[in-house]
CSV table of C-alpha atoms in Angstrom, one decimal:
chain,number,residue,atom,x,y,z
A,1,LYS,CA,12.7,18.9,31.4
A,2,SER,CA,12.9,22.6,32.6
A,3,THR,CA,9.9,23.5,30.4
A,4,PHE,CA,7.9,20.8,31.7
A,5,ALA,CA,8.7,21.7,35.3
A,6,ILE,CA,7.6,25.4,34.7
A,7,ALA,CA,4.4,24.3,32.9
A,8,THR,CA,3.8,21.8,35.7
A,9,ILE,CA,4.1,24.3,38.6
A,10,ALA,CA,2.1,26.9,36.7
A,11,ALA,CA,-0.6,24.4,35.9
A,12,VAL,CA,-0.7,23.0,39.4
A,13,SER,CA,-1.3,26.4,40.8
A,14,ALA,CA,-4.4,27.0,38.5
A,15,THR,CA,-7.6,27.0,40.2
A,16,ALA,CA,-9.0,24.6,37.7
A,17,LEU,CA,-7.4,21.6,39.0
A,18,GLN,CA,-9.0,20.4,42.0
A,19,ALA,CA,-8.1,16.8,42.1
A,20,PRO,CA,-6.8,15.3,45.3
A,21,ASN,CA,-3.1,15.7,45.8
A,22,GLN,CA,-2.3,11.9,45.5
A,23,LYS,CA,-3.9,11.8,41.9
A,24,HIS,CA,-2.0,15.1,41.2
A,25,PHE,CA,1.2,13.3,42.1
A,26,GLU,CA,0.4,10.2,40.0
A,27,PHE,CA,-0.6,12.2,37.1
A,28,MET,CA,2.8,14.3,37.2
A,29,GLN,CA,4.8,10.9,37.3
A,30,PHE,CA,2.8,9.9,34.4
A,31,VAL,CA,3.6,13.0,32.6
A,32,ALA,CA,7.2,12.5,33.2
A,33,ASN,CA,7.6,8.7,32.3
A,34,HIS,CA,5.9,9.2,29.0
A,35,GLY,CA,7.8,12.4,28.3
A,36,LYS,CA,4.4,14.6,27.9
A,37,ASN,CA,4.6,18.3,27.3
A,38,TYR,CA,1.7,20.5,27.7
A,39,LYS,CA,2.1,24.2,26.3
A,40,THR,CA,-0.6,25.9,28.7
A,41,THR,CA,-2.6,25.5,32.0
A,42,GLU,CA,-5.9,24.9,29.9
A,43,GLU,CA,-4.2,21.9,28.0
A,44,TYR,CA,-2.7,20.8,31.5
A,45,ALA,CA,-6.3,20.8,32.8
A,46,ILE,CA,-7.9,19.0,29.7
A,47,ARG,CA,-5.3,16.3,30.0
A,48,LEU,CA,-5.5,15.7,33.7
A,49,GLU,CA,-9.5,15.5,33.4
A,50,ARG,CA,-8.7,12.8,30.9
A,51,TYR,CA,-6.4,10.9,33.0
A,52,LEU,CA,-8.7,11.0,36.0
A,53,LYS,CA,-11.5,9.5,33.9
A,54,ILE,CA,-9.5,6.5,32.7
A,55,ASP,CA,-8.0,6.4,36.3
A,56,ALA,CA,-11.7,6.0,37.8
A,57,TYR,CA,-12.3,3.2,35.3
A,58,ILE,CA,-9.0,1.4,36.1
A,59,VAL,CA,-9.6,1.5,39.9
A,60,GLU,CA,-13.2,0.3,39.6
A,61,ASN,CA,-12.2,-2.6,37.1
A,62,ASN,CA,-9.1,-3.9,39.2
A,63,ALA,CA,-11.3,-4.0,42.4
A,64,ASP,CA,-14.2,-5.8,40.7
A,65,PRO,CA,-13.8,-9.6,41.7
A,66,LYS,CA,-15.7,-10.5,38.5
A,67,SER,CA,-13.5,-8.8,36.0
A,68,THR,CA,-11.2,-11.2,34.1
A,69,HIS,CA,-8.6,-8.5,33.0
A,70,THR,CA,-6.5,-5.9,34.6
A,71,ALA,CA,-6.4,-2.5,33.6
A,72,ALA,CA,-3.5,-0.1,33.8
A,73,HIS,CA,-2.7,3.4,32.5
A,74,ASN,CA,-0.5,3.6,29.5
A,75,PHE,CA,0.6,6.6,27.2
A,76,LEU,CA,-3.1,6.9,25.9
A,77,SER,CA,-4.4,7.8,29.4
A,78,ASP,CA,-4.4,11.6,28.7
A,79,SER,CA,-5.7,11.3,25.0
A,80,THR,CA,-8.7,13.4,24.3
A,81,GLU,CA,-11.7,11.5,22.7
A,82,ALA,CA,-10.9,12.7,19.1
A,83,GLU,CA,-7.1,11.8,19.4
A,84,TYR,CA,-8.1,8.2,20.5
A,85,GLN,CA,-10.8,7.9,17.8
A,86,LYS,CA,-8.2,8.8,15.3
A,87,LEU,CA,-6.4,5.5,16.0
A,88,LEU,CA,-9.5,3.5,15.1
A,89,GLY,CA,-9.4,3.5,11.3
A,90,THR,CA,-11.6,0.7,10.1
A,91,ARG,CA,-15.2,0.6,9.2
A,92,GLU,CA,-18.1,-2.0,8.8
A,93,GLN,CA,-18.4,-3.3,5.2
A,94,SER,CA,-21.4,-5.0,3.5
A,95,GLU,CA,-21.1,-8.5,2.7
A,96,SER,CA,-21.4,-7.7,-1.0
A,97,ASP,CA,-18.3,-5.7,-1.1
A,98,HIS,CA,-16.3,-9.1,-0.4
A,99,HIS,CA,-14.8,-10.8,-3.3
A,100,ALA,CA,-13.5,-13.8,-1.6
A,101,GLY,CA,-13.6,-17.5,-1.2
A,102,GLN,CA,-15.2,-19.2,2.0
A,103,HIS,CA,-12.8,-20.9,4.3
A,104,GLU,CA,-14.0,-24.5,4.7
A,105,VAL,CA,-13.5,-26.8,7.9
A,106,THR,CA,-12.2,-29.9,6.5
A,107,GLY,CA,-12.6,-32.0,9.8
A,108,GLU,CA,-9.2,-31.5,10.9
A,109,ILE,CA,-8.4,-32.2,14.6
A,110,LEU,CA,-7.9,-28.7,16.1
A,111,GLY,CA,-5.4,-28.2,18.8
A,112,ALA,CA,-6.4,-26.7,22.2
A,113,THR,CA,-4.1,-23.9,21.5
A,114,LYS,CA,-2.2,-22.0,18.7
A,115,ASN,CA,0.2,-19.3,18.9
A,116,TRP,CA,2.0,-17.6,16.1
A,117,THR,CA,3.5,-14.8,18.0
A,118,GLY,CA,6.7,-16.6,18.5
A,119,SER,CA,7.3,-17.6,14.9
A,120,CYS,CA,6.6,-16.2,11.5
A,121,SER,CA,5.8,-13.0,13.5
A,122,THR,CA,7.6,-9.6,13.0
A,123,ALA,CA,7.8,-7.1,16.0
A,124,VAL,CA,4.9,-5.3,17.1
A,125,LYS,CA,4.6,-1.9,15.2
A,126,ASP,CA,3.3,1.4,16.1
A,127,GLN,CA,0.8,3.3,13.6
A,128,GLY,CA,1.2,6.6,15.4
A,129,GLN,CA,-1.5,9.1,15.1
A,130,CYS,CA,-2.8,7.9,11.8
A,131,GLY,CA,-5.9,5.8,11.2
A,132,SER,CA,-3.9,3.1,9.4
A,133,CYS,CA,-4.8,0.2,11.6
A,134,TRP,CA,-6.2,-1.5,8.3
A,135,SER,CA,-2.9,-1.3,6.6
A,136,PHE,CA,-0.9,-2.7,9.5
A,137,ALA,CA,-3.2,-5.5,10.0
A,138,GLY,CA,-3.5,-6.5,6.4
A,139,THR,CA,0.4,-6.3,5.9
A,140,GLU,CA,1.1,-8.1,9.1
A,141,VAL,CA,-1.0,-11.2,8.0
A,142,VAL,CA,0.6,-11.1,4.5
A,143,GLU,CA,4.0,-11.0,6.4
A,144,SER,CA,3.1,-14.1,8.5
A,145,GLY,CA,1.5,-16.0,5.3
A,146,HIS,CA,4.4,-15.5,3.3
A,147,CYS,CA,6.8,-16.7,6.1
A,148,ILE,CA,4.7,-19.7,6.7
A,149,LYS,CA,5.0,-20.7,3.1
A,150,SER,CA,8.6,-19.7,2.5
A,151,GLY,CA,10.4,-20.1,5.7
A,152,THR,CA,11.6,-16.5,5.4
A,153,LEU,CA,10.1,-13.7,7.6
A,154,LEU,CA,10.1,-10.4,5.7
A,155,THR,CA,9.3,-6.9,7.1
A,156,LEU,CA,6.8,-5.4,4.4
A,157,SER,CA,6.0,-1.7,4.3
A,158,THR,CA,2.7,-0.6,5.9
A,159,GLN,CA,3.0,2.9,4.4
A,160,GLN,CA,2.7,1.5,0.8
A,161,ASN,CA,-1.0,1.0,1.3
A,162,VAL,CA,-1.6,4.2,3.0
A,163,ASP,CA,0.0,5.9,0.3
A,164,CYS,CA,-1.0,4.1,-2.7
A,165,ASN,CA,-4.2,1.9,-2.1
A,166,LYS,CA,-7.0,4.1,-3.8
A,167,ASN,CA,-9.8,1.9,-2.3
A,168,CYS,CA,-8.8,3.0,1.0
A,169,TYR,CA,-8.4,6.3,2.6
A,170,GLY,CA,-5.0,6.6,4.0
A,171,CYS,CA,-4.8,7.9,7.7
A,172,ASP,CA,-8.4,8.3,7.6
A,173,GLY,CA,-9.2,4.5,7.4
A,174,GLY,CA,-9.7,1.7,5.4
A,175,TRP,CA,-10.1,-2.2,5.6
A,176,ALA,CA,-7.6,-4.9,6.0
A,177,TYR,CA,-9.0,-7.0,3.2
A,178,LYS,CA,-8.4,-4.3,0.6
A,179,VAL,CA,-5.0,-4.7,1.4
A,180,PHE,CA,-5.0,-8.3,0.2
A,181,GLU,CA,-6.8,-7.2,-2.9
A,182,TYR,CA,-4.3,-4.5,-3.6
A,183,PHE,CA,-1.4,-7.0,-3.3
A,184,GLN,CA,-3.1,-9.0,-6.2
A,185,THR,CA,-1.8,-6.4,-8.6
A,186,ASP,CA,0.7,-4.5,-6.8
A,187,ALA,CA,3.5,-6.4,-5.1
A,188,ALA,CA,4.3,-5.9,-1.4
A,189,GLU,CA,7.2,-3.7,-0.9
A,190,LEU,CA,9.9,-4.5,1.7
A,191,SER,CA,10.0,-1.9,4.7
A,192,LEU,CA,12.7,0.8,4.5
A,193,THR,CA,14.9,-1.0,7.0
A,194,THR,CA,14.8,-4.2,5.0
A,195,LEU,CA,15.3,-2.6,1.7
A,196,THR,CA,18.4,-0.7,3.0
A,197,LEU,CA,19.9,-4.0,3.8
A,198,LEU,CA,19.2,-5.3,0.3
A,199,LEU,CA,20.7,-2.3,-1.3
A,200,THR,CA,23.5,-3.9,-3.2
A,201,ASP,CA,21.6,-7.0,-3.7
A,202,LEU,CA,18.2,-5.6,-5.1
A,203,GLN,CA,18.7,-6.9,-8.6
A,204,ASP,CA,19.3,-10.5,-7.3
A,205,ALA,CA,16.3,-10.2,-4.9
A,206,ALA,CA,13.9,-9.0,-7.5
A,207,SER,CA,15.1,-11.9,-9.9
A,208,LYS,CA,13.5,-14.2,-7.3
A,209,GLY,CA,10.1,-12.7,-7.6
A,210,LYS,CA,8.0,-10.7,-5.2
A,211,VAL,CA,5.0,-11.0,-2.7
A,212,ASN,CA,1.7,-11.0,-4.2
A,213,THR,CA,-1.9,-12.4,-3.3
A,214,THR,CA,-4.0,-14.3,-5.2
A,215,GLY,CA,-7.0,-12.9,-3.5
A,216,TYR,CA,-8.2,-13.6,0.1
A,217,THR,CA,-10.5,-16.1,2.0
A,218,SER,CA,-13.2,-15.0,4.4
A,219,VAL,CA,-14.2,-16.9,7.7
A,220,ALA,CA,-17.6,-17.6,8.9
A,221,GLY,CA,-18.1,-16.1,12.2
A,222,ASP,CA,-17.9,-18.7,14.7
A,223,ASN,CA,-15.3,-19.8,16.9
A,224,VAL,CA,-14.5,-23.3,15.3
A,225,ASP,CA,-13.9,-21.7,11.7
A,226,MET,CA,-12.0,-19.2,13.1
A,227,MET,CA,-9.7,-21.6,15.1
A,228,SER,CA,-9.5,-23.7,12.0
A,229,ALA,CA,-8.4,-20.6,10.0
A,230,ILE,CA,-5.7,-19.5,12.8
A,231,ASN,CA,-4.3,-23.1,12.7
A,232,GLY,CA,-3.1,-22.3,9.2
A,233,GLN,CA,-2.0,-18.7,9.6
A,234,PRO,CA,-2.8,-15.6,11.6
A,235,VAL,CA,-5.9,-13.6,10.2
A,236,ALA,CA,-7.1,-10.1,10.1
A,237,VAL,CA,-10.1,-9.2,12.1
A,238,ALA,CA,-12.1,-6.0,12.9
A,239,ILE,CA,-13.4,-5.3,16.4
A,240,ASN,CA,-14.9,-2.3,18.3
A,241,ALA,CA,-12.0,-0.6,20.3
A,242,SER,CA,-13.6,2.4,21.8
A,243,SER,CA,-14.1,0.9,25.3
A,244,GLN,CA,-12.0,2.3,28.2
A,245,GLY,CA,-11.3,-1.7,29.1
A,246,PHE,CA,-9.6,-1.9,25.6
A,247,GLN,CA,-8.0,1.5,25.7
A,248,SER,CA,-6.3,0.6,29.3
A,249,TYR,CA,-6.0,-3.3,28.9
A,250,SER,CA,-2.8,-4.6,30.7
A,251,SER,CA,-3.3,-8.4,31.2
A,252,GLY,CA,-5.7,-11.1,31.5
A,253,VAL,CA,-8.8,-11.8,29.2
A,254,LEU,CA,-11.0,-8.9,28.3
A,255,SER,CA,-14.8,-9.9,28.5
A,256,GLY,CA,-17.9,-8.4,29.5
A,257,HIS,CA,-20.2,-6.0,27.7
A,258,CYS,CA,-18.6,-4.4,24.4
A,259,SER,CA,-20.1,-2.9,21.3
A,260,THR,CA,-20.0,-5.0,18.1
A,261,GLN,CA,-19.8,-2.0,15.9
A,262,CYS,CA,-16.3,-2.5,14.6
A,263,ASN,CA,-14.0,0.4,13.9
A,264,HIS,CA,-10.4,-1.1,14.4
A,265,ALA,CA,-8.4,-3.6,12.4
A,266,VAL,CA,-6.1,-5.9,14.2
A,267,VAL,CA,-4.4,-9.4,13.9
A,268,ALA,CA,-5.9,-12.5,15.6
A,269,ALA,CA,-2.5,-14.6,16.1
A,270,GLY,CA,-3.6,-17.3,18.2
A,271,TYR,CA,-6.0,-18.8,20.6
A,272,ASN,CA,-6.3,-20.9,23.8
A,273,SER,CA,-9.5,-22.7,24.0
A,274,THR,CA,-8.8,-24.5,27.1
A,275,ALA,CA,-8.1,-21.7,29.6
A,276,SER,CA,-10.6,-21.0,32.3
A,277,GLU,CA,-11.5,-18.0,30.3
A,278,PRO,CA,-10.9,-19.1,26.7
A,279,TYR,CA,-9.4,-16.4,24.7
A,280,TRP,CA,-8.0,-15.1,21.1
A,281,ILE,CA,-4.5,-13.7,21.1
A,282,VAL,CA,-4.9,-10.4,19.5
A,283,ARG,CA,-2.0,-8.4,18.2
A,284,ASN,CA,-2.5,-4.4,18.2
A,285,SER,CA,-0.6,-1.9,16.1
A,286,TRP,CA,-0.1,1.0,19.1
A,287,GLY,CA,3.4,-0.4,19.9
A,288,SER,CA,4.7,-2.5,22.6
A,289,GLY,CA,4.0,0.1,25.3
A,290,TRP,CA,0.2,-0.7,25.0
A,291,GLY,CA,-1.4,-3.7,26.4
A,292,ASN,CA,0.6,-6.9,27.1
A,293,GLY,CA,3.8,-5.9,25.1
A,294,GLY,CA,1.5,-4.8,22.2
A,295,PHE,CA,-1.2,-7.8,22.7
A,296,ILE,CA,-4.5,-8.3,24.1
A,297,TRP,CA,-6.4,-11.5,25.0
A,298,MET,CA,-10.0,-11.3,24.3
A,299,THR,CA,-12.5,-13.9,25.4
A,300,GLN,CA,-14.1,-16.6,22.9
A,301,ASN,CA,-17.2,-16.3,24.9
A,302,GLY,CA,-18.4,-13.1,23.4
A,303,GLY,CA,-21.9,-14.0,22.0
A,304,ALA,CA,-22.9,-14.8,18.3
A,305,LYS,CA,-20.7,-11.9,16.9
A,306,GLY,CA,-17.8,-12.6,19.2
A,307,GLN,CA,-16.1,-10.2,22.0
A,308,CYS,CA,-16.3,-6.6,20.5
A,309,GLY,CA,-17.4,-8.0,17.2
A,310,ILE,CA,-14.2,-10.2,16.5
A,311,ASN,CA,-16.2,-12.8,14.6
A,312,THR,CA,-17.9,-10.5,12.2
A,313,ASP,CA,-15.1,-9.9,9.7
A,314,VAL,CA,-12.3,-12.3,9.5
A,315,ASN,CA,-10.2,-12.8,6.4
A,316,TYR,CA,-6.7,-14.0,5.3
A,317,PRO,CA,-4.6,-13.6,2.3
A,318,ASN,CA,-4.0,-16.3,-0.3
A,319,ILE,CA,-0.2,-16.0,-0.7
A,320,ASP,CA,1.4,-16.3,-4.3
A,321,PHE,CA,4.8,-17.6,-3.3
A,322,THR,CA,7.4,-16.4,-5.5
A,323,PHE,CA,9.5,-14.4,-3.5
A,324,ALA,CA,12.0,-15.9,-1.0
A,325,VAL,CA,15.1,-14.0,0.2
A,326,ASP,CA,18.0,-15.9,2.0
A,327,MET,CA,19.1,-13.2,4.6
A,328,SER,CA,22.4,-15.4,4.9
A,329,THR,CA,23.5,-14.7,1.3
A,330,PHE,CA,23.4,-11.0,1.7
A,331,SER,CA,26.7,-9.5,0.6
A,332,SER,CA,29.1,-7.8,2.9
A,333,ASN,CA,28.8,-4.8,0.6
A,334,ALA,CA,25.2,-4.5,1.3
A,335,ILE,CA,26.1,-4.3,5.2
A,336,SER,CA,28.8,-1.9,4.6
A,337,LEU,CA,26.8,0.2,2.4
A,338,TYR,CA,24.1,0.1,5.1
A,339,ASN,CA,26.5,1.4,7.7
A,340,THR,CA,27.8,4.1,5.4
A,341,TYR,CA,24.3,5.4,4.9
A,342,PHE,CA,23.6,5.8,8.6
A,343,GLU,CA,27.1,7.3,9.0
A,344,LEU,CA,26.1,10.0,6.4
A,345,LEU,CA,22.9,10.6,8.1
A,346,TRP,CA,24.9,11.2,11.3
A,347,ILE,CA,27.2,13.5,9.8
A,348,LEU,CA,24.5,15.6,8.0
A,349,GLY,CA,22.8,15.8,11.3
A,350,VAL,CA,25.8,17.1,13.1
A,351,LEU,CA,26.3,19.7,10.4
A,352,GLY,CA,22.7,20.9,11.1
A,353,PHE,CA,20.9,19.8,8.0
A,354,TRP,CA,18.1,18.3,10.0
C-alpha cells in the first residue's frame, strides 16, 4: 500500500495528468479497489487515459434511454488495447475445416426459457492474461455435457488443451470445437483440485473409464436451432468481444451495433425468448468480477449472424459416457492426504522455499 501511495502522489503531481479532480479521485478508488500497482508516472498516465476513455463510454451509455444494458467499471478499465486483445483468443474458421454432424430440430416444443447455470455448470473460471478462451469454452461445455448424461459434475483441466492440443496455439488462440476433436483421442483430464481429492482413489476411478467425445455437432445459425441445441446442453459459441459495451458490461441485455467478426469463445448456457428484449445467457471466462457474476445477456435480435456474430459458429460435443465418479465414495484417506498435501505446502512456504 505504501508503494502505491508514493507512486500515486508522484503521479498526481505530474503535469501530464489533467483530468478533472473528481475523475482523479474515482480513478484512485478504482486503483485501490483492484489492487493496481503502477511503477512509473508514465504508466500511471497511460492507465488513467484508458480509464477515462471507458469512463466516457459508461457515462454516455447509461444516460442513453435507448440502451438496453448497464455499463460499469471493472478490473479491465485500465487495460491497454494490447492487453485486452490478448484475452480474445479465437479466430474465424472456414466451414471446410469443420468435421461435424449437423444438429437437427426434430419438432420438439421449445420452452420459453432455458438456463443451465444453476445445474451441471461449474463455477465461472478465469483465463488470466492468456488467450485461451477457446479451451475454457470447449472444456466447460464438455463438463456440462458429461454431467447431463452422468449426473456427476466434474471440473476438467482447461490447461490440458492449452499445453497439448497441437491444432491450436495455446495462449495465442484456438477454437472450441478443436477441444472436442482433441477429446476424441485424448481423454479429458480432471483439474488439479479434483485430481488432488482423488489421489488415493485414482486406480478405482480410472477403472470406471474416462471422459471422451465421439466428435461434435454443429448448429445452424438461427435462433430456433440454437434454442433447440441449448435445450439439450450448453453450447460453445464464438463472438466479437472487442466493443466497449462488452468490456464494461454490468447488467441488462447487450444490444445495438457490434462487429460480427468473431474473436472470442464463450458458452451459451441458456436463453429467455419471452423477455421484453429476448436474450442468450452467455458465460465468459474472465472470472466472476467481470459482467454479471461472469455472465452476460446478449440480445437474440442481432440480425442474420446474431449479436456480435453469436449465431455463426455454434457447436457442442458428443459425449462418450464412460466415466462417472461418485463423490460420496471417496475414501477418508483421500481427504486426509489432501489436507496433508496443503499443510506441507504451507510449511514449505514458511521455510521460504517459495
